[in-house]
Amino acid sequence: MILKKIAAVEEAAPVAVIVREYCETRDKAAVVELERRCEIGQPGKPSLVTDLKGDPIARVRNFVSHTMLVAEYGQGREIVGVIRGCIKTVTNGKLISSTQLPVHVNLAYILGLRVSSTHRRLGIATKLVEELENWCKKNGAEYAYMATECSNHPSLNLFTKKCNYVKFRNPMVLVQPVHRHAKPLPSDIAIVRVPTSQAEHLYRRAFSFSEFFPKDINQLLTNKLNLGTFMALPKKFLSEWNPNSENFDFPHSFAILSVWNAKEVYRLRVKGVSRLTHAVCFGTRVVDAMIPWLKIPSVPNVFRDFGFHFMHGLHMEGDDGPRMMTTLCKFVYNMARKDGDSRVVVAEVGQADPVRRSIPHWKKFSWDEDVWCIKKLGDEGNAASREDWCKSTTASPSSVIFVDPRDL
């Protein structure tokens, strides 16, 4: 009888979950398989399916301070969960009153949370988040945030109800499919490539008082995945403009953006659509191939893995700025078209950002509302940054949110 009771207690005892740091040589194959089984995304929307070349840590490798944790479960110590995190220094949209310089905070970004479908509701996701938060605090992070779609209720419930995050910002994801035909550019607008040093100077001027602008913008612009920074300006001004001058003047109307080669990090696929939708999309490509002179905007084959170009640092000035921005977006579209493997062009901007209306996109492929949730981790940092950023949830000090492509 005593032995039976002991056996019953052992059967009822919870199985320990061990969270530890990822080891590439030991864990890579298991994590790649876990990621494959945990494809995410809403039906009819692009969903993350695999990291390029099976590199699980690729999404945070571009940050100096980053980590990846795995959760082991059971006697066999099977890897059943994974989470990634990185820390960067960003602006919070506020100014230091004495100097009028931007306030910077150390911000952790939590991403890539996956738990095996056969091991959910066991508290594994919560433990992964808690352990990652501990790592973030030990490494100086004052806040942590995450991003997901507004329809991803399980993720939102985990972070807001169990982990005490608050809904913070709601940027828009704008997607433009790339078809067979190039977009014509206006003859009175010139597109120039901006040297990195001048791009950094301009971005610091334009975005320092926005939210989430990274202090290491120079590292972002010189990253091998950054395909360049480009400016649209009046062609008549081109002869007077010297981008290599230390004291160059900008034209009254211009637009600027940078392009990130996101396909070198991971792939996308549209999943969960009906056979009719497949047939209609295929039909647009057939018709376009048969009568190309009509230049039908056919839907590319997004039902197989594909890459994309991501536009970041979108900024415009002047009365003709909106037309300049639209022209720049068309220029990036033509870049993606020549690439061949990039079948969409993507941008993410704040809902009140003036550039939003100038970015070409298809509503069917876009997200009207992404959700960023944030949590205060501690009071580390300087006095100017100790005012609780989380409490500015009703209105942003700036309508502009800088979306770092390294966070994708």
mmCIF file of C-alpha atoms in Angstrom:
data_model
loop_
_atom_site.group_PDB
_atom_site.id
_atom_site.type_symbol
_atom_site.label_atom_id
_atom_site.label_comp_id
_atom_site.label_asym_id
_atom_site.label_seq_id
_atom_site.Cartn_x
_atom_site.Cartn_y
_atom_site.Cartn_z
ATOM 1 C CA MET A 1 0.000 0.000 0.000
ATOM 2 C CA ILE A 2 2.808 2.428 0.907
ATOM 3 C CA LEU A 3 4.639 1.642 -2.346
ATOM 4 C CA LYS A 4 1.423 2.288 -4.313
ATOM 5 C CA LYS A 5 0.984 5.672 -2.628
ATOM 6 C CA ILE A 6 4.578 6.624 -3.392
ATOM 7 C CA ALA A 7 4.102 5.604 -7.038
ATOM 8 C CA ALA A 8 0.892 7.632 -7.232
ATOM 9 C CA VAL A 9 2.653 10.717 -5.823
ATOM 10 C CA GLU A 10 5.499 10.311 -8.332
ATOM 11 C CA GLU A 11 3.018 10.021 -11.213
ATOM 12 C CA ALA A 12 1.185 13.157 -10.084
ATOM 13 C CA ALA A 13 4.371 15.200 -9.580
ATOM 14 C CA PRO A 14 4.906 17.812 -12.293
ATOM 15 C CA VAL A 15 7.673 17.163 -14.778
ATOM 16 C CA ALA A 16 10.487 19.688 -14.435
ATOM 17 C CA VAL A 17 10.991 22.216 -17.205
ATOM 18 C CA ILE A 18 14.601 23.323 -17.636
ATOM 19 C CA VAL A 19 15.309 26.602 -19.437
ATOM 20 C CA ARG A 20 18.883 27.140 -20.560
ATOM 21 C CA GLU A 21 20.910 29.017 -23.153
ATOM 22 C CA TYR A 22 20.896 27.710 -26.715
ATOM 23 C CA CYS A 23 23.959 25.718 -27.818
ATOM 24 C CA GLU A 24 24.315 25.692 -31.593
ATOM 25 C CA THR A 25 26.256 22.453 -31.944
ATOM 26 C CA ARG A 26 23.957 20.612 -29.542
ATOM 27 C CA ASP A 27 20.533 22.114 -30.204
ATOM 28 C CA LYS A 28 20.393 23.341 -33.801
ATOM 29 C CA ALA A 29 18.721 20.310 -35.383
ATOM 30 C CA ALA A 30 16.082 20.034 -32.640
ATOM 31 C CA VAL A 31 15.249 23.754 -32.752
ATOM 32 C CA VAL A 32 14.975 23.776 -36.556
ATOM 33 C CA GLU A 33 12.532 20.866 -36.346
ATOM 34 C CA LEU A 34 10.552 22.597 -33.584
ATOM 35 C CA GLU A 35 10.311 25.768 -35.682
ATOM 36 C CA ARG A 36 9.113 23.747 -38.662
ATOM 37 C CA ARG A 37 6.309 22.249 -36.588
ATOM 38 C CA CYS A 38 5.321 25.628 -35.162
ATOM 39 C CA GLU A 39 4.629 27.613 -38.311
ATOM 40 C CA ILE A 40 2.767 30.744 -37.325
ATOM 41 C CA GLY A 41 0.510 33.259 -38.975
ATOM 42 C CA GLN A 42 -3.100 33.997 -39.706
ATOM 43 C CA PRO A 43 -4.884 32.347 -42.679
ATOM 44 C CA GLY A 44 -4.366 34.335 -45.863
ATOM 45 C CA LYS A 45 -1.485 36.346 -44.410
ATOM 46 C CA PRO A 46 2.287 35.884 -44.781
ATOM 47 C CA SER A 47 3.502 33.498 -42.102
ATOM 48 C CA LEU A 48 7.020 32.853 -40.870
ATOM 49 C CA VAL A 49 7.995 29.371 -41.990
ATOM 50 C CA THR A 50 11.739 28.903 -41.688
ATOM 51 C CA ASP A 51 14.978 30.707 -40.983
ATOM 52 C CA LEU A 52 17.366 30.866 -43.913
ATOM 53 C CA LYS A 53 19.736 27.870 -44.003
ATOM 54 C CA GLY A 54 18.247 26.655 -40.732
ATOM 55 C CA ASP A 55 20.005 29.282 -38.607
ATOM 56 C CA PRO A 56 17.719 29.627 -35.555
ATOM 57 C CA ILE A 57 19.610 32.573 -34.098
ATOM 58 C CA ALA A 58 19.741 34.592 -37.341
ATOM 59 C CA ARG A 59 16.971 36.965 -36.232
ATOM 60 C CA VAL A 60 18.964 38.356 -33.308
ATOM 61 C CA ARG A 61 22.507 37.829 -34.534
ATOM 62 C CA ASN A 62 22.695 41.411 -35.824
ATOM 63 C CA PHE A 63 22.578 42.823 -32.283
ATOM 64 C CA VAL A 64 25.681 42.941 -30.106
ATOM 65 C CA SER A 65 23.692 41.964 -26.987
ATOM 66 C CA HIS A 66 21.469 38.976 -27.747
ATOM 67 C CA THR A 67 20.561 35.530 -26.513
ATOM 68 C CA MET A 68 18.397 32.526 -27.287
ATOM 69 C CA LEU A 69 16.913 30.192 -24.685
ATOM 70 C CA VAL A 70 15.489 26.702 -25.054
ATOM 71 C CA ALA A 71 13.116 24.775 -22.779
ATOM 72 C CA GLU A 72 13.717 21.093 -22.086
ATOM 73 C CA TYR A 73 10.954 18.826 -20.807
ATOM 74 C CA GLY A 74 10.755 15.332 -19.374
ATOM 75 C CA GLN A 75 13.241 12.587 -18.644
ATOM 76 C CA GLY A 76 14.589 12.697 -22.200
ATOM 77 C CA ARG A 77 15.124 16.468 -21.945
ATOM 78 C CA GLU A 78 13.332 17.036 -25.226
ATOM 79 C CA ILE A 79 13.497 20.619 -26.544
ATOM 80 C CA VAL A 80 9.881 21.780 -26.554
ATOM 81 C CA GLY A 81 10.221 25.566 -26.504
ATOM 82 C CA VAL A 82 12.438 28.402 -27.663
ATOM 83 C CA ILE A 83 12.623 32.172 -27.273
ATOM 84 C CA ARG A 84 14.981 34.912 -28.472
ATOM 85 C CA GLY A 85 15.872 38.312 -27.115
ATOM 86 C CA CYS A 86 18.148 41.254 -27.791
ATOM 87 C CA ILE A 87 18.932 44.596 -26.148
ATOM 88 C CA LYS A 88 19.414 47.939 -27.862
ATOM 89 C CA THR A 89 19.450 51.606 -26.885
ATOM 90 C CA VAL A 90 16.612 53.642 -28.409
ATOM 91 C CA THR A 91 14.847 56.971 -28.069
ATOM 92 C CA ASN A 92 11.511 57.135 -26.228
ATOM 93 C CA GLY A 93 10.168 60.291 -27.867
ATOM 94 C CA LYS A 94 10.957 62.541 -24.901
ATOM 95 C CA LEU A 95 13.527 65.303 -24.427
ATOM 96 C CA ILE A 96 15.933 66.086 -21.616
ATOM 97 C CA SER A 97 14.574 69.441 -20.461
ATOM 98 C CA SER A 98 17.979 70.962 -19.692
ATOM 99 C CA THR A 99 19.595 70.109 -23.031
ATOM 100 C CA GLN A 100 16.655 69.403 -25.370
ATOM 101 C CA LEU A 101 18.455 66.228 -26.411
ATOM 102 C CA PRO A 102 16.536 62.967 -26.864
ATOM 103 C CA VAL A 103 16.111 60.571 -23.944
ATOM 104 C CA HIS A 104 17.564 57.115 -24.550
ATOM 105 C CA VAL A 105 16.515 53.913 -22.794
ATOM 106 C CA ASN A 106 17.895 50.383 -22.842
ATOM 107 C CA LEU A 107 15.185 48.328 -24.475
ATOM 108 C CA ALA A 108 14.917 44.549 -24.812
ATOM 109 C CA TYR A 109 13.025 43.011 -27.696
ATOM 110 C CA ILE A 110 11.435 39.584 -27.183
ATOM 111 C CA LEU A 111 10.718 37.553 -30.285
ATOM 112 C CA GLY A 112 10.529 34.088 -31.761
ATOM 113 C CA LEU A 113 8.637 32.439 -28.901
ATOM 114 C CA ARG A 114 7.672 28.892 -29.875
ATOM 115 C CA VAL A 115 6.276 25.997 -27.832
ATOM 116 C CA SER A 116 5.572 22.551 -29.246
ATOM 117 C CA SER A 117 1.838 22.009 -29.828
ATOM 118 C CA THR A 118 1.993 18.808 -27.751
ATOM 119 C CA HIS A 119 3.434 20.618 -24.721
ATOM 120 C CA ARG A 120 1.246 23.687 -24.393
ATOM 121 C CA ARG A 121 -0.727 24.710 -21.296
ATOM 122 C CA LEU A 122 2.131 23.501 -19.121
ATOM 123 C CA GLY A 123 3.515 26.939 -18.273
ATOM 124 C CA ILE A 124 6.481 26.525 -20.602
ATOM 125 C CA ALA A 125 5.900 29.774 -22.513
ATOM 126 C CA THR A 126 5.550 31.741 -19.267
ATOM 127 C CA LYS A 127 8.781 30.287 -17.896
ATOM 128 C CA LEU A 128 10.634 31.086 -21.118
ATOM 129 C CA VAL A 129 9.475 34.712 -20.959
ATOM 130 C CA GLU A 130 10.389 35.016 -17.273
ATOM 131 C CA GLU A 131 13.871 33.571 -17.778
ATOM 132 C CA LEU A 132 14.482 35.840 -20.753
ATOM 133 C CA GLU A 133 13.341 38.869 -18.739
ATOM 134 C CA ASN A 134 15.845 37.917 -16.035
ATOM 135 C CA TRP A 135 18.603 37.829 -18.637
ATOM 136 C CA CYS A 136 17.465 41.224 -19.969
ATOM 137 C CA LYS A 137 17.513 42.823 -16.515
ATOM 138 C CA LYS A 138 20.956 41.408 -15.744
ATOM 139 C CA ASN A 139 22.201 42.968 -18.970
ATOM 140 C CA GLY A 140 20.846 46.438 -18.215
ATOM 141 C CA ALA A 141 17.485 46.530 -19.982
ATOM 142 C CA GLU A 142 15.002 49.018 -18.508
ATOM 143 C CA TYR A 143 12.049 47.874 -20.646
ATOM 144 C CA ALA A 144 11.066 44.868 -22.729
ATOM 145 C CA TYR A 145 8.634 44.772 -25.618
ATOM 146 C CA MET A 146 7.187 42.311 -28.107
ATOM 147 C CA ALA A 147 5.158 42.569 -31.309
ATOM 148 C CA THR A 148 2.372 40.441 -32.741
ATOM 149 C CA GLU A 149 -0.800 40.675 -34.812
ATOM 150 C CA CYS A 150 -3.958 41.929 -33.148
ATOM 151 C CA SER A 151 -5.653 38.603 -33.977
ATOM 152 C CA ASN A 152 -2.981 36.520 -32.210
ATOM 153 C CA HIS A 153 -5.000 36.184 -29.005
ATOM 154 C CA PRO A 154 -2.920 33.401 -27.364
ATOM 155 C CA SER A 155 0.245 35.503 -27.569
ATOM 156 C CA LEU A 156 -1.512 38.675 -26.397
ATOM 157 C CA ASN A 157 -3.110 36.840 -23.462
ATOM 158 C CA LEU A 158 0.248 35.377 -22.428
ATOM 159 C CA PHE A 159 2.042 38.708 -22.371
ATOM 160 C CA THR A 160 -0.734 41.003 -21.123
ATOM 161 C CA LYS A 161 -2.533 38.725 -18.646
ATOM 162 C CA LYS A 162 0.246 36.483 -17.343
ATOM 163 C CA CYS A 163 3.398 38.531 -17.817
ATOM 164 C CA ASN A 164 1.996 42.034 -17.093
ATOM 165 C CA TYR A 165 2.779 43.714 -20.406
ATOM 166 C CA VAL A 166 0.549 46.543 -21.637
ATOM 167 C CA LYS A 167 -0.562 47.241 -25.187
ATOM 168 C CA PHE A 168 1.553 50.158 -26.291
ATOM 169 C CA ARG A 169 1.682 51.015 -30.005
ATOM 170 C CA ASN A 170 -0.210 49.882 -33.111
ATOM 171 C CA PRO A 171 1.854 50.360 -36.286
ATOM 172 C CA MET A 172 0.641 49.290 -39.727
ATOM 173 C CA VAL A 173 2.311 46.695 -41.933
ATOM 174 C CA LEU A 174 1.966 47.698 -45.594
ATOM 175 C CA VAL A 175 2.685 45.080 -48.264
ATOM 176 C CA GLN A 176 3.058 45.614 -52.020
ATOM 177 C CA PRO A 177 3.221 42.432 -54.156
ATOM 178 C CA VAL A 178 5.827 42.444 -56.917
ATOM 179 C CA HIS A 179 4.627 41.346 -60.368
ATOM 180 C CA ARG A 180 6.242 41.102 -63.814
ATOM 181 C CA HIS A 181 6.219 44.752 -64.801
ATOM 182 C CA ALA A 182 8.473 47.627 -63.754
ATOM 183 C CA LYS A 183 6.890 50.807 -62.435
ATOM 184 C CA PRO A 184 7.657 54.000 -64.394
ATOM 185 C CA LEU A 185 9.266 56.822 -62.442
ATOM 186 C CA PRO A 186 8.515 60.539 -62.971
ATOM 187 C CA SER A 187 10.979 62.255 -65.293
ATOM 188 C CA ASP A 188 11.364 65.300 -63.020
ATOM 189 C CA ILE A 189 12.477 63.312 -59.955
ATOM 190 C CA ALA A 190 15.994 61.963 -59.429
ATOM 191 C CA ILE A 191 16.876 58.975 -57.234
ATOM 192 C CA VAL A 192 20.330 59.125 -55.637
ATOM 193 C CA ARG A 193 22.176 56.817 -53.303
ATOM 194 C CA VAL A 194 23.094 58.606 -50.066
ATOM 195 C CA PRO A 195 26.527 57.920 -48.518
ATOM 196 C CA THR A 196 26.287 56.181 -45.155
ATOM 197 C CA SER A 197 27.751 59.075 -43.168
ATOM 198 C CA GLN A 198 25.251 61.549 -44.615
ATOM 199 C CA ALA A 199 22.381 59.093 -44.193
ATOM 200 C CA GLU A 200 23.282 58.728 -40.515
ATOM 201 C CA HIS A 201 23.376 62.524 -40.103
ATOM 202 C CA LEU A 202 19.995 62.950 -41.768
ATOM 203 C CA TYR A 203 18.369 60.123 -39.827
ATOM 204 C CA ARG A 204 19.595 61.464 -36.493
ATOM 205 C CA ARG A 205 18.122 64.829 -37.409
ATOM 206 C CA ALA A 206 14.808 63.395 -38.596
ATOM 207 C CA PHE A 207 14.168 60.595 -36.073
ATOM 208 C CA SER A 208 15.937 61.476 -32.826
ATOM 209 C CA PHE A 209 12.715 62.800 -31.315
ATOM 210 C CA SER A 210 10.620 59.855 -32.465
ATOM 211 C CA GLU A 211 10.173 56.554 -30.616
ATOM 212 C CA PHE A 212 12.361 53.433 -30.994
ATOM 213 C CA PHE A 213 15.100 55.179 -33.010
ATOM 214 C CA PRO A 214 18.273 53.098 -32.405
ATOM 215 C CA LYS A 215 21.329 54.827 -31.024
ATOM 216 C CA ASP A 216 23.515 52.526 -33.151
ATOM 217 C CA ILE A 217 21.954 53.684 -36.431
ATOM 218 C CA ASN A 218 25.444 53.637 -37.972
ATOM 219 C CA GLN A 219 25.669 49.881 -37.289
ATOM 220 C CA LEU A 220 22.305 49.377 -38.932
ATOM 221 C CA LEU A 221 23.224 51.346 -42.062
ATOM 222 C CA THR A 222 26.547 49.539 -42.514
ATOM 223 C CA ASN A 223 25.079 46.079 -41.960
ATOM 224 C CA LYS A 224 25.599 43.762 -44.919
ATOM 225 C CA LEU A 225 21.831 43.223 -45.144
ATOM 226 C CA ASN A 226 21.216 46.926 -45.702
ATOM 227 C CA LEU A 227 21.071 47.422 -49.458
ATOM 228 C CA GLY A 228 21.548 51.176 -49.253
ATOM 229 C CA THR A 229 19.882 54.473 -48.420
ATOM 230 C CA PHE A 230 18.183 56.341 -51.266
ATOM 231 C CA MET A 231 16.816 59.845 -51.676
ATOM 232 C CA ALA A 232 14.271 61.248 -54.129
ATOM 233 C CA LEU A 233 14.733 64.914 -54.958
ATOM 234 C CA PRO A 234 13.837 67.325 -57.781
ATOM 235 C CA LYS A 235 16.031 66.608 -60.780
ATOM 236 C CA LYS A 236 16.664 70.328 -61.262
ATOM 237 C CA PHE A 237 18.326 70.393 -57.834
ATOM 238 C CA LEU A 238 20.671 67.520 -58.632
ATOM 239 C CA SER A 239 23.451 69.648 -60.117
ATOM 240 C CA GLU A 240 23.626 71.787 -56.960
ATOM 241 C CA TRP A 241 23.614 68.943 -54.444
ATOM 242 C CA ASN A 242 26.848 67.423 -53.202
ATOM 243 C CA PRO A 243 26.067 64.579 -50.775
ATOM 244 C CA ASN A 244 29.741 64.213 -49.860
ATOM 245 C CA SER A 245 29.971 67.759 -48.514
ATOM 246 C CA GLU A 246 30.000 68.141 -44.733
ATOM 247 C CA ASN A 247 27.665 71.149 -44.912
ATOM 248 C CA PHE A 248 25.317 70.119 -47.675
ATOM 249 C CA ASP A 249 21.852 71.644 -48.021
ATOM 250 C CA PHE A 250 18.769 69.556 -48.590
ATOM 251 C CA PRO A 251 16.194 70.552 -51.203
ATOM 252 C CA HIS A 252 12.884 71.970 -49.997
ATOM 253 C CA SER A 253 11.088 68.742 -50.974
ATOM 254 C CA PHE A 254 12.667 65.313 -50.713
ATOM 255 C CA ALA A 255 12.098 61.793 -49.407
ATOM 256 C CA ILE A 256 14.522 59.236 -48.037
ATOM 257 C CA LEU A 257 14.450 55.557 -47.057
ATOM 258 C CA SER A 258 16.725 52.557 -46.643
ATOM 259 C CA VAL A 259 16.233 49.035 -47.962
ATOM 260 C CA TRP A 260 16.805 45.851 -45.949
ATOM 261 C CA ASN A 261 17.399 42.491 -47.616
ATOM 262 C CA ALA A 262 15.040 40.502 -45.385
ATOM 263 C CA LYS A 263 15.230 37.360 -47.510
ATOM 264 C CA GLU A 264 18.687 36.719 -46.085
ATOM 265 C CA VAL A 265 17.131 36.198 -42.647
ATOM 266 C CA TYR A 266 13.959 34.205 -43.209
ATOM 267 C CA ARG A 267 11.295 33.216 -45.698
ATOM 268 C CA LEU A 268 7.559 33.852 -45.933
ATOM 269 C CA ARG A 269 4.604 31.950 -47.316
ATOM 270 C CA VAL A 270 0.882 32.728 -47.607
ATOM 271 C CA LYS A 271 -1.031 29.831 -46.129
ATOM 272 C CA GLY A 272 -4.605 28.878 -45.380
ATOM 273 C CA VAL A 273 -6.296 30.315 -48.476
ATOM 274 C CA SER A 274 -8.976 28.532 -50.490
ATOM 275 C CA ARG A 275 -8.435 26.627 -53.728
ATOM 276 C CA LEU A 276 -10.463 29.293 -55.490
ATOM 277 C CA THR A 277 -8.025 31.970 -54.328
ATOM 278 C CA HIS A 278 -5.117 29.843 -55.547
ATOM 279 C CA ALA A 279 -6.800 29.480 -58.929
ATOM 280 C CA VAL A 280 -7.602 33.183 -59.268
ATOM 281 C CA CYS A 281 -4.033 34.205 -58.421
ATOM 282 C CA PHE A 282 -2.637 31.651 -60.845
ATOM 283 C CA GLY A 283 -5.050 32.915 -63.488
ATOM 284 C CA THR A 284 -3.757 36.490 -63.169
ATOM 285 C CA ARG A 285 -0.233 35.255 -63.899
ATOM 286 C CA VAL A 286 -1.373 33.207 -66.908
ATOM 287 C CA VAL A 287 -3.281 36.129 -68.403
ATOM 288 C CA ASP A 288 -0.363 38.472 -67.750
ATOM 289 C CA ALA A 289 2.033 36.080 -69.521
ATOM 290 C CA MET A 290 -0.301 35.775 -72.524
ATOM 291 C CA ILE A 291 -0.982 39.503 -72.970
ATOM 292 C CA PRO A 292 1.927 41.269 -71.242
ATOM 293 C CA TRP A 293 1.274 44.581 -73.016
ATOM 294 C CA LEU A 294 -1.770 45.132 -70.778
ATOM 295 C CA LYS A 295 0.590 45.181 -67.784
ATOM 296 C CA ILE A 296 -1.900 43.448 -65.492
ATOM 297 C CA PRO A 297 -0.751 43.642 -61.840
ATOM 298 C CA SER A 298 -0.746 39.854 -61.449
ATOM 299 C CA VAL A 299 -0.344 38.236 -58.038
ATOM 300 C CA PRO A 300 3.108 36.612 -57.642
ATOM 301 C CA ASN A 301 3.358 33.045 -56.410
ATOM 302 C CA VAL A 302 3.293 33.735 -52.686
ATOM 303 C CA PHE A 303 2.090 30.233 -51.835
ATOM 304 C CA ARG A 304 5.657 28.936 -51.910
ATOM 305 C CA ASP A 305 8.548 30.207 -49.813
ATOM 306 C CA PHE A 306 9.729 33.645 -50.888
ATOM 307 C CA GLY A 307 11.799 36.576 -49.690
ATOM 308 C CA PHE A 308 11.052 40.274 -49.473
ATOM 309 C CA HIS A 309 12.567 43.751 -49.360
ATOM 310 C CA PHE A 310 11.830 45.813 -46.255
ATOM 311 C CA MET A 311 11.783 49.618 -46.372
ATOM 312 C CA HIS A 312 12.823 51.421 -43.181
ATOM 313 C CA GLY A 313 13.731 54.949 -42.173
ATOM 314 C CA LEU A 314 10.993 56.427 -44.361
ATOM 315 C CA HIS A 315 10.994 60.214 -44.064
ATOM 316 C CA MET A 316 9.802 63.048 -46.290
ATOM 317 C CA GLU A 317 9.806 66.838 -46.187
ATOM 318 C CA GLY A 318 8.274 69.651 -48.241
ATOM 319 C CA ASP A 319 5.078 70.131 -50.212
ATOM 320 C CA ASP A 320 6.162 67.617 -52.838
ATOM 321 C CA GLY A 321 7.431 65.137 -50.223
ATOM 322 C CA PRO A 322 4.509 62.703 -50.642
ATOM 323 C CA ARG A 323 5.143 62.353 -54.383
ATOM 324 C CA MET A 324 8.841 61.913 -53.701
ATOM 325 C CA MET A 325 8.067 59.126 -51.206
ATOM 326 C CA THR A 326 5.752 57.326 -53.623
ATOM 327 C CA THR A 327 8.470 57.522 -56.276
ATOM 328 C CA LEU A 328 11.031 56.056 -53.872
ATOM 329 C CA CYS A 329 8.686 53.157 -53.060
ATOM 330 C CA LYS A 330 8.309 52.476 -56.777
ATOM 331 C CA PHE A 331 12.096 52.510 -57.078
ATOM 332 C CA VAL A 332 12.392 49.872 -54.335
ATOM 333 C CA TYR A 333 9.645 47.844 -56.028
ATOM 334 C CA ASN A 334 11.745 47.824 -59.212
ATOM 335 C CA MET A 335 14.770 46.716 -57.145
ATOM 336 C CA ALA A 336 12.789 43.783 -55.760
ATOM 337 C CA ARG A 337 11.506 42.906 -59.234
ATOM 338 C CA LYS A 338 15.075 42.642 -60.568
ATOM 339 C CA ASP A 339 16.009 40.489 -57.576
ATOM 340 C CA GLY A 340 13.561 37.814 -58.684
ATOM 341 C CA ASP A 341 13.192 36.058 -55.336
ATOM 342 C CA SER A 342 11.711 39.032 -53.448
ATOM 343 C CA ARG A 343 8.011 38.870 -54.242
ATOM 344 C CA VAL A 344 6.755 41.622 -51.955
ATOM 345 C CA VAL A 345 7.954 44.993 -50.671
ATOM 346 C CA VAL A 346 7.091 45.684 -47.018
ATOM 347 C CA ALA A 347 7.054 48.755 -44.778
ATOM 348 C CA GLU A 348 5.884 49.204 -41.181
ATOM 349 C CA VAL A 349 4.978 52.687 -39.948
ATOM 350 C CA GLY A 350 2.960 54.377 -37.239
ATOM 351 C CA GLN A 351 -0.720 54.865 -38.009
ATOM 352 C CA ALA A 352 -0.374 58.651 -37.683
ATOM 353 C CA ASP A 353 2.893 58.857 -39.622
ATOM 354 C CA PRO A 354 2.465 61.214 -42.611
ATOM 355 C CA VAL A 355 4.393 58.831 -44.895
ATOM 356 C CA ARG A 356 1.704 56.154 -44.497
ATOM 357 C CA ARG A 357 -0.543 57.590 -47.209
ATOM 358 C CA SER A 358 2.321 57.759 -49.701
ATOM 359 C CA ILE A 359 3.341 54.081 -49.511
ATOM 360 C CA PRO A 360 1.789 51.931 -52.273
ATOM 361 C CA HIS A 361 0.304 48.719 -50.862
ATOM 362 C CA TRP A 362 -2.437 46.140 -51.318
ATOM 363 C CA LYS A 363 -4.953 46.122 -48.510
ATOM 364 C CA LYS A 364 -5.574 42.370 -48.828
ATOM 365 C CA PHE A 365 -1.926 41.624 -48.059
ATOM 366 C CA SER A 366 -1.459 44.269 -45.363
ATOM 367 C CA TRP A 367 -2.102 44.409 -41.625
ATOM 368 C CA ASP A 368 -4.210 47.318 -40.464
ATOM 369 C CA GLU A 369 -2.980 46.965 -36.906
ATOM 370 C CA ASP A 370 0.105 45.347 -35.439
ATOM 371 C CA VAL A 371 0.306 45.282 -31.626
ATOM 372 C CA TRP A 372 3.402 46.193 -29.642
ATOM 373 C CA CYS A 373 3.274 45.415 -25.918
ATOM 374 C CA ILE A 374 5.740 46.792 -23.382
ATOM 375 C CA LYS A 375 6.753 46.214 -19.760
ATOM 376 C CA LYS A 376 9.007 48.102 -17.362
ATOM 377 C CA LEU A 377 11.738 45.846 -15.987
ATOM 378 C CA GLY A 378 13.507 48.149 -13.548
ATOM 379 C CA ASP A 379 14.761 51.637 -12.715
ATOM 380 C CA GLU A 380 18.228 51.267 -14.151
ATOM 381 C CA GLY A 381 19.468 54.072 -16.369
ATOM 382 C CA ASN A 382 19.801 57.832 -15.980
ATOM 383 C CA ALA A 383 17.307 60.041 -14.210
ATOM 384 C CA ALA A 384 15.909 61.447 -17.455
ATOM 385 C CA SER A 385 14.783 57.963 -18.533
ATOM 386 C CA ARG A 386 13.079 56.974 -15.267
ATOM 387 C CA GLU A 387 9.709 58.449 -16.134
ATOM 388 C CA ASP A 388 7.576 55.414 -16.934
ATOM 389 C CA TRP A 389 7.447 55.054 -20.720
ATOM 390 C CA CYS A 390 4.680 52.454 -20.365
ATOM 391 C CA LYS A 391 2.251 55.092 -19.109
ATOM 392 C CA SER A 392 2.320 57.017 -22.377
ATOM 393 C CA THR A 393 -0.085 54.532 -23.926
ATOM 394 C CA THR A 394 -2.874 56.836 -25.054
ATOM 395 C CA ALA A 395 -0.871 59.180 -27.256
ATOM 396 C CA SER A 396 2.654 59.060 -28.563
ATOM 397 C CA PRO A 397 4.875 62.123 -28.076
ATOM 398 C CA SER A 398 5.693 61.650 -31.754
ATOM 399 C CA SER A 399 3.528 60.310 -34.560
ATOM 400 C CA VAL A 400 6.621 58.572 -35.923
ATOM 401 C CA ILE A 401 7.815 55.120 -34.841
ATOM 402 C CA PHE A 402 11.167 53.935 -36.194
ATOM 403 C CA VAL A 403 10.870 50.247 -37.059
ATOM 404 C CA ASP A 404 14.263 48.575 -36.860
ATOM 405 C CA PRO A 405 14.542 45.895 -39.567
ATOM 406 C CA ARG A 406 16.775 43.846 -37.277
ATOM 407 C CA ASP A 407 13.635 43.236 -35.189
ATOM 408 C CA LEU A 408 11.865 41.376 -38.000
#
